[in-house]
Coordinates of C-alpha atoms in Angstrom, one line a residue:
M20 CA 31.1 -39.5 47.2
N21 CA 29.2 -41.7 49.6
S22 CA 30.7 -45.1 50.2
S23 CA 28.7 -48.3 49.7
A24 CA 28.7 -48.7 53.5
E25 CA 27.3 -45.2 54.0
N26 CA 24.6 -45.8 51.4
E27 CA 23.6 -49.0 53.2
R28 CA 23.4 -47.2 56.5
L29 CA 21.3 -44.5 55.0
W30 CA 19.1 -47.0 53.2
Q31 CA 18.4 -48.9 56.5
Q32 CA 17.4 -45.7 58.1
I33 CA 15.1 -44.8 55.2
S34 CA 13.6 -48.2 54.6
H35 CA 12.8 -48.8 58.3
S36 CA 11.5 -45.4 59.0
T37 CA 8.0 -45.5 60.6
V38 CA 7.0 -42.2 59.0
I39 CA 7.2 -43.7 55.5
Q40 CA 4.2 -45.6 54.0
W41 CA 5.8 -47.8 51.3
L42 CA 3.7 -49.0 48.5
G43 CA 5.1 -52.3 47.3
T44 CA 8.1 -54.5 48.2
V45 CA 11.1 -52.7 49.8
P46 CA 14.5 -54.3 49.2
D47 CA 16.8 -55.2 52.2
H48 CA 19.7 -53.5 50.6
C49 CA 20.1 -50.1 48.9
P50 CA 18.7 -50.3 45.3
H51 CA 21.3 -50.3 42.5
S52 CA 21.1 -49.0 39.0
A53 CA 21.7 -50.9 35.7
K54 CA 22.6 -50.3 32.1
P55 CA 20.4 -47.7 30.4
F56 CA 17.8 -48.8 27.8
G57 CA 17.7 -52.4 29.0
D58 CA 15.5 -55.0 27.3
D59 CA 13.8 -55.7 30.6
V60 CA 12.7 -52.0 30.9
L61 CA 11.4 -52.0 27.3
S62 CA 9.4 -55.1 28.0
F63 CA 8.1 -53.6 31.2
C64 CA 6.9 -50.5 29.4
K65 CA 5.1 -52.6 26.8
A66 CA 3.4 -54.7 29.5
L67 CA 2.4 -51.6 31.6
S68 CA 1.0 -50.0 28.5
A69 CA -1.2 -53.0 27.8
T70 CA -2.3 -53.2 31.4
L71 CA -3.3 -49.5 31.6
L72 CA -5.2 -49.5 28.3
A73 CA -7.0 -52.7 29.2
D74 CA -8.1 -51.7 32.7
K75 CA -11.8 -50.7 32.9
Q76 CA -11.1 -48.2 35.7
T77 CA -8.5 -46.5 33.6
Q78 CA -10.9 -45.7 30.8
S79 CA -12.5 -43.0 32.9
L80 CA -9.1 -41.3 33.6
P81 CA -7.9 -39.7 30.4
D82 CA -4.4 -38.9 31.8
L83 CA -3.8 -42.6 32.4
V84 CA -5.0 -43.5 28.9
A85 CA -2.6 -41.0 27.5
L86 CA 0.2 -42.5 29.6
G87 CA -0.7 -45.9 28.3
F88 CA -0.4 -44.7 24.7
W89 CA 3.0 -43.0 25.4
L90 CA 4.3 -46.3 26.8
R91 CA 3.4 -48.4 23.7
A92 CA 6.3 -50.3 22.2
P93 CA 6.6 -48.2 19.0
S94 CA 6.7 -45.0 21.0
I95 CA 9.3 -46.1 23.5
S96 CA 11.4 -47.8 20.8
R97 CA 11.5 -44.6 18.8
L98 CA 12.5 -42.7 21.9
V99 CA 15.3 -45.1 22.8
D100 CA 16.5 -45.4 19.1
N101 CA 16.9 -41.6 19.0
Y102 CA 19.2 -41.6 21.9
R103 CA 21.2 -44.7 20.9
A104 CA 21.9 -42.9 17.6
L105 CA 23.8 -40.1 19.5
P106 CA 27.6 -40.3 19.7
F107 CA 27.7 -41.2 23.4
H108 CA 28.1 -44.1 25.7
F109 CA 25.3 -43.9 28.3
R110 CA 25.6 -44.9 31.9
S111 CA 23.1 -44.5 34.6
L112 CA 23.3 -41.8 37.3
G113 CA 22.5 -44.3 40.1
V114 CA 19.8 -43.6 42.6
V115 CA 17.3 -40.9 41.7
F116 CA 14.9 -39.3 44.1
H117 CA 11.6 -37.9 42.7
N118 CA 9.6 -35.4 44.7
T119 CA 6.4 -35.4 42.8
P120 CA 4.0 -32.5 42.1
N121 CA 0.5 -32.1 43.6
N122 CA -1.0 -30.3 40.6
V123 CA -1.0 -33.1 38.0
D124 CA -1.6 -36.6 39.3
S125 CA 0.1 -38.6 36.6
L126 CA 3.0 -36.4 35.7
F127 CA 5.4 -38.2 38.1
A128 CA 4.9 -41.4 36.2
Y129 CA 6.5 -40.0 33.1
S130 CA 9.7 -38.7 34.8
A131 CA 10.0 -41.9 36.9
I132 CA 9.7 -44.2 33.9
T133 CA 12.1 -42.0 31.9
S134 CA 14.6 -42.4 34.7
L135 CA 13.9 -46.1 34.8
L136 CA 14.7 -46.3 31.1
C137 CA 18.0 -44.5 31.9
G138 CA 18.9 -47.4 34.1
N139 CA 18.5 -45.6 37.4
A140 CA 17.0 -46.9 40.7
N141 CA 14.1 -44.6 41.5
I142 CA 12.7 -43.7 44.9
V143 CA 9.4 -41.8 44.3
R144 CA 7.7 -39.7 46.9
L145 CA 4.0 -39.5 46.0
P146 CA 1.9 -36.5 46.7
A147 CA 0.4 -36.5 50.2
R148 CA -3.0 -35.9 48.7
Q149 CA -4.3 -39.3 47.6
S150 CA -6.1 -39.5 44.2
E151 CA -7.8 -42.1 42.2
T152 CA -5.3 -41.6 39.3
T153 CA -2.2 -41.9 41.5
D154 CA -3.4 -44.9 43.5
L155 CA -4.6 -46.8 40.4
F156 CA -1.3 -46.2 38.5
V157 CA 0.8 -47.4 41.4
S158 CA -1.5 -50.4 41.9
L159 CA -1.3 -51.4 38.2
C160 CA 2.4 -50.7 38.1
Q161 CA 3.1 -53.0 41.1
R162 CA 1.0 -55.7 39.5
V163 CA 3.1 -55.5 36.3
L164 CA 6.4 -55.4 38.3
I165 CA 5.7 -58.8 39.7
E166 CA 6.6 -60.1 36.3
F167 CA 9.9 -58.2 36.2
P168 CA 12.0 -59.2 39.3
S169 CA 15.0 -57.3 38.0
L170 CA 13.0 -54.0 38.2
Q171 CA 11.1 -54.4 41.4
H172 CA 13.7 -52.6 43.5
R173 CA 14.4 -49.9 40.9
L174 CA 10.9 -48.3 41.1
L175 CA 9.9 -47.7 44.7
F176 CA 6.9 -45.6 45.8
F177 CA 6.2 -44.1 49.2
R178 CA 4.2 -41.5 50.9
C179 CA 5.5 -39.3 53.7
A180 CA 4.9 -35.8 55.1
H181 CA 7.4 -33.2 53.9
D182 CA 8.5 -32.3 57.5
A183 CA 9.1 -36.0 58.4
L184 CA 11.2 -37.0 55.3
P185 CA 14.0 -39.4 56.2
P186 CA 17.5 -38.7 54.6
V187 CA 16.4 -39.7 51.0
H188 CA 18.1 -36.7 49.6
Q189 CA 21.5 -37.9 51.0
L190 CA 21.2 -41.2 49.2
A191 CA 20.5 -39.6 45.8
D192 CA 22.9 -39.3 42.9
G193 CA 20.2 -37.3 41.1
R194 CA 16.9 -35.5 42.1
I195 CA 13.8 -34.5 40.2
L196 CA 12.2 -31.7 42.2
W197 CA 8.7 -30.6 41.3
G198 CA 7.0 -27.8 43.1
S199 CA 6.6 -24.1 43.7
N200 CA 9.6 -21.8 43.8
Q201 CA 9.5 -21.8 47.6
A202 CA 9.3 -25.6 47.7
I203 CA 12.3 -26.0 45.3
R204 CA 14.3 -23.6 47.5
Q205 CA 13.5 -25.6 50.6
Q206 CA 14.5 -28.9 49.0
R207 CA 17.8 -27.5 47.8
Q208 CA 18.7 -26.8 51.4
A209 CA 18.7 -30.6 52.1
S210 CA 22.1 -32.2 52.5
V211 CA 23.1 -34.1 49.3
K212 CA 26.1 -35.8 47.8
A213 CA 28.5 -33.3 46.2
H214 CA 27.9 -34.8 42.8
C215 CA 24.1 -35.0 43.1
R216 CA 22.5 -33.7 39.9
D217 CA 19.3 -31.7 40.3
I218 CA 16.6 -31.2 37.8
A219 CA 14.2 -28.6 39.1
M220 CA 10.7 -28.2 37.6
V221 CA 9.9 -24.8 39.0
H222 CA 6.8 -22.6 38.7
K223 CA 6.4 -21.2 35.2
I224 CA 3.5 -19.8 33.1
S225 CA 2.3 -20.8 29.7
G226 CA 0.1 -19.2 27.1
A227 CA -1.4 -19.4 23.6
V228 CA -1.2 -17.3 20.4
L229 CA -4.1 -17.3 18.0
D230 CA -4.2 -15.7 14.5
C231 CA -7.5 -13.9 14.2
G232 CA -7.7 -14.3 10.5
H233 CA -7.3 -18.0 10.8
I234 CA -10.2 -18.2 13.4
N235 CA -12.4 -16.1 11.1
R236 CA -11.7 -18.1 8.0
A237 CA -12.2 -21.5 9.8
D238 CA -15.3 -23.5 8.8
D239 CA -17.5 -24.9 11.6
N240 CA -15.7 -28.2 11.8
T241 CA -12.2 -26.6 12.0
L242 CA -13.4 -24.1 14.6
T243 CA -14.8 -26.9 16.7
A244 CA -11.4 -28.7 16.5
I245 CA -9.6 -25.5 17.6
A246 CA -12.0 -25.0 20.5
E247 CA -11.6 -28.6 21.6
C248 CA -7.8 -28.3 21.5
F249 CA -7.8 -25.2 23.6
I250 CA -10.2 -26.8 26.1
R251 CA -8.0 -29.9 26.3
D252 CA -4.9 -27.8 27.0
T253 CA -6.6 -25.5 29.4
M254 CA -9.2 -27.4 31.4
T255 CA -7.9 -31.0 31.6
Y256 CA -6.3 -30.1 34.9
A257 CA -8.1 -26.8 35.5
Q258 CA -4.8 -25.0 34.4
Q259 CA -2.9 -26.6 37.3
A260 CA -0.3 -28.0 34.8
C261 CA 2.5 -25.5 34.2
S262 CA 2.1 -26.1 30.4
S263 CA -1.6 -25.2 30.4
P264 CA -2.2 -21.8 28.9
K265 CA -3.2 -19.1 31.4
F266 CA -3.0 -16.2 28.9
L267 CA -4.1 -15.9 25.3
V268 CA -2.7 -13.5 22.8
W269 CA -4.9 -12.4 19.9
A270 CA -3.0 -11.4 16.7
G271 CA -4.9 -9.2 14.2
S272 CA -6.6 -5.9 13.5
T273 CA -9.3 -4.6 15.9
E274 CA -12.0 -5.7 13.5
E275 CA -10.5 -9.1 13.1
R276 CA -10.0 -9.6 16.8
L277 CA -13.6 -8.7 17.7
A278 CA -15.0 -11.2 15.1
A279 CA -12.5 -13.9 16.1
Q280 CA -13.2 -13.6 19.8
K281 CA -16.9 -13.8 19.3
R282 CA -16.6 -17.0 17.2
F283 CA -14.0 -18.6 19.4
W284 CA -15.6 -18.1 22.8
T285 CA -19.0 -19.2 21.4
A286 CA -17.3 -22.4 20.2
I287 CA -15.7 -22.9 23.6
A288 CA -19.0 -22.6 25.4
E289 CA -20.7 -25.0 23.0
N290 CA -17.9 -27.7 23.2
L291 CA -17.0 -27.5 26.9
K292 CA -18.3 -30.7 28.5
P293 CA -19.8 -30.8 32.0
A294 CA -16.8 -32.7 33.4
Q295 CA -14.5 -30.0 32.1
I296 CA -16.2 -27.2 33.9
T297 CA -14.5 -26.1 37.1
S298 CA -16.1 -26.9 40.5
P299 CA -17.6 -24.2 42.7
S300 CA -14.5 -24.1 44.9
Q301 CA -12.3 -23.8 41.8
R302 CA -14.5 -21.1 40.4
M303 CA -14.2 -19.2 43.7
D304 CA -10.4 -19.5 43.6
A305 CA -10.4 -18.1 40.1
L306 CA -12.5 -15.2 41.3
F307 CA -10.1 -14.5 44.1
S308 CA -7.2 -14.5 41.6
L309 CA -9.2 -12.1 39.4
Q310 CA -10.0 -9.8 42.3
Y311 CA -6.3 -9.7 43.3
L312 CA -5.1 -8.9 39.8
I313 CA -7.7 -6.2 39.4
H314 CA -6.8 -4.7 42.8
H315 CA -3.1 -4.6 41.7
E316 CA -4.0 -3.0 38.4
A317 CA -2.6 -5.9 36.4
L318 CA -5.9 -6.1 34.3
A319 CA -7.7 -3.6 32.2
S320 CA -11.2 -5.3 32.4
A321 CA -12.9 -8.6 33.1
A322 CA -15.9 -10.7 32.1
I323 CA -17.2 -13.1 34.7
D324 CA -20.1 -14.6 32.7
G325 CA -19.7 -18.0 31.2
P326 CA -17.8 -21.1 32.3
I327 CA -14.4 -19.6 31.7
L328 CA -13.5 -16.3 33.3
R329 CA -12.0 -13.8 30.8
A330 CA -9.8 -10.8 31.7
Q331 CA -8.0 -8.3 29.5
A332 CA -4.5 -7.1 30.2
P333 CA -2.2 -4.6 28.4
T334 CA 0.9 -6.7 29.1
L335 CA 2.2 -9.7 31.1
T336 CA 3.3 -8.7 34.6
H337 CA 4.8 -10.4 37.6
A338 CA 1.5 -10.1 39.4
I339 CA -0.1 -12.2 36.7
T340 CA 2.6 -14.8 36.6
E341 CA 2.7 -15.1 40.4
H342 CA -0.9 -14.8 41.4
H343 CA -2.8 -16.4 38.4
N344 CA -4.0 -19.6 40.1
G345 CA -5.8 -21.1 37.0
N346 CA -9.1 -22.8 37.6
G347 CA -10.7 -21.4 34.5
L348 CA -9.3 -17.9 34.3
V349 CA -7.8 -16.8 30.9
V350 CA -6.0 -13.4 30.6
E351 CA -6.3 -12.0 27.1
M352 CA -3.8 -9.7 25.4
E353 CA -4.0 -8.2 21.9
V354 CA -1.5 -7.3 19.3
E355 CA -1.8 -6.1 15.7
T356 CA 1.0 -8.3 14.4
L357 CA 3.3 -10.9 15.9
D358 CA 6.1 -8.3 15.9
D359 CA 4.1 -6.5 18.5
L360 CA 4.5 -9.4 20.9
L361 CA 7.7 -7.7 22.1
A362 CA 5.6 -5.0 23.7
L363 CA 3.9 -7.6 25.9
N364 CA 7.1 -8.2 27.8
L365 CA 6.8 -12.0 27.4
D366 CA 10.5 -12.5 27.1
D367 CA 10.9 -11.0 30.6
F368 CA 9.5 -14.3 32.0
T369 CA 10.3 -17.9 31.6
L370 CA 7.4 -19.4 29.6
Q371 CA 7.0 -23.2 29.9
T372 CA 4.9 -23.6 26.8
L373 CA 3.5 -21.4 24.1
T374 CA 0.8 -23.1 22.0
Y375 CA -0.4 -21.6 18.7
S376 CA -3.0 -21.9 15.9
G377 CA -3.0 -20.4 12.4
L378 CA 0.7 -19.4 12.3
S379 CA 2.9 -19.9 9.3
D380 CA 6.3 -21.5 9.4
D381 CA 7.9 -18.0 9.0
A382 CA 5.8 -16.7 11.9
L383 CA 6.9 -19.6 14.1
H384 CA 10.6 -18.8 13.2
R385 CA 10.0 -15.2 14.2
L386 CA 8.5 -16.3 17.5
I387 CA 11.5 -18.4 18.3
E388 CA 13.8 -15.5 17.5
M389 CA 11.9 -13.1 19.7
F390 CA 12.4 -15.3 22.8
S391 CA 16.1 -15.1 23.4
S392 CA 15.9 -16.9 26.8
G393 CA 12.3 -17.1 28.0
L394 CA 10.6 -20.0 26.1
D395 CA 10.9 -23.7 26.8
R396 CA 8.4 -25.2 24.3
L397 CA 6.5 -24.0 21.2
V398 CA 3.9 -26.6 20.2
P399 CA 0.5 -26.6 18.2
L400 CA -2.7 -26.0 20.1
G401 CA -3.9 -29.2 21.7
Q402 CA -0.4 -30.5 22.5
A403 CA 0.4 -28.5 25.6
L404 CA 0.0 -31.5 27.9
N405 CA 1.8 -34.0 25.7
F406 CA 4.9 -35.3 27.5
D407 CA 8.3 -35.3 25.9
T408 CA 11.7 -36.1 27.3
L409 CA 12.6 -32.5 26.3
W410 CA 10.8 -30.8 29.2
D411 CA 11.2 -27.4 30.8
G412 CA 14.1 -26.7 28.4
V413 CA 15.9 -29.8 29.7
D414 CA 16.6 -33.1 28.0
L415 CA 15.6 -35.5 30.8
V416 CA 17.4 -38.5 29.3
L417 CA 20.7 -36.6 28.9
Q418 CA 20.4 -35.3 32.4
L419 CA 19.5 -38.6 34.0
T420 CA 22.5 -40.4 32.5
R421 CA 26.2 -39.9 32.5
L422 CA 27.8 -39.5 29.1
S423 CA 31.1 -40.3 27.6
A424 CA 32.0 -39.8 23.9
R425 CA 32.3 -42.9 21.7
A426 CA 35.8 -43.6 20.5
E427 CA 34.7 -43.0 16.9
A428 CA 33.3 -39.6 17.8
L429 CA 36.6 -38.4 19.2

C-alpha cells in the first residue's frame, strides 16, 4: 500500500503536470476521502439537481434534465436508505480515478456522484472530445461546489490526452474504466496499487424483445407510447450507449410478426422527431456496418429505406456484436415463442440490457432462467438508459466502498 508520503509525491507530479487541463480548483495536497453518505453530499446533490433543472441551457439537453431528476432529494434519499438498511458498516475506498466514456456525454456524472456519495475523493478524466453537455455539467457542478468547501477537493475534473496521462492510476484505490475492450486492456497495463479495485465497463451489446400479439392488440395511443419508448432507448444517443438496443427480437407466429412489424415500424416513422434522426455521417457509418455484416454473411436481408436501417439475421453472431456500430441500424430476429430464444445464441454473449414489451411475469421469469450468465439487466421498453447503481451486473455502491459486518449481523 502506498504511504502518505508517496501519495503526496504522486499528487504533486499529477497536479503540476503541464499536460493536464484542470477544470476547477486543485488542492495543494492529495485529496482525501470521507465517511460514506454524508449530509454534505446529500445537500450537494439536492443543490445540483435544482441548478440543473433551473438552468435554461439545460432544458435543451435531455440527458442533463434526466440527471437533474435522478439527483432530486427523494431519489437520492431512497438510494442511500436502501444501503443503510444493509447489515454492513460502510467505509470509503479512498481515491477513485474515473476514465470516462466518449459515447454518452453525461454518463460519467452518474458514476462520479455515486462514488462521491460513497465518501471517495474522485479524479475524473473527461473525454478529450469537448461537448456542450459535458462542459455545461462541469460548469454548473463547479458553481454549486463553491457552496460546499468540504467537497471541492473530492470531485476534480481534468482533460488530458491518453498518451500523456500522468501517474493518476498509481494514486487510485479504485478505478472506474469505461471504454472499448482494447481500451480497457490498455488501462489495465498501468501500474496500480496492489489493493486497487477496478470496475470495468466493457463493450457489450443490448437488445429488445417484443411480443407480436401485444403490438397487434395495442390501440393507437398504446402503440404510439411503445414506439416512443423504443425511439428513446435507441436514438437518444444514436445507439452509442451500451444499453441501447441494437437488435430486436420478434416473438410470434409468421402472420403475427408480419402484422406487428408493419404497425410498429409505421409508428416509429410517424413518431421519430427530426432531432432524433441520425446525421448524414452517422447514416453513412451505419451503412458501412450493414455492408460489413452482409459481406461476412451475418445477415439474411436488409432494408435501407426509412430513417432507421433494418436488417434481418437468423441468429446473434460475433460479427454483429463486434461490428454493429449503431447510428440507426436495428438487426431483427424472429422466434415463434420465447423458448425459441435459445436458438438465437443470445446466452453466448454478455448482454448489457434486454428491454421488453408485452411479456407476462411468467415470460419474464423464463427469460431470466434462460440467461445463465449473459444478461446484466432486464427492464421495460423505454428504461434502457435509466441509470441505476446496479449497472453492468455490478453494484457500484458496494464496489466503491469497503464493507464490514455489523456486530448484530455476526
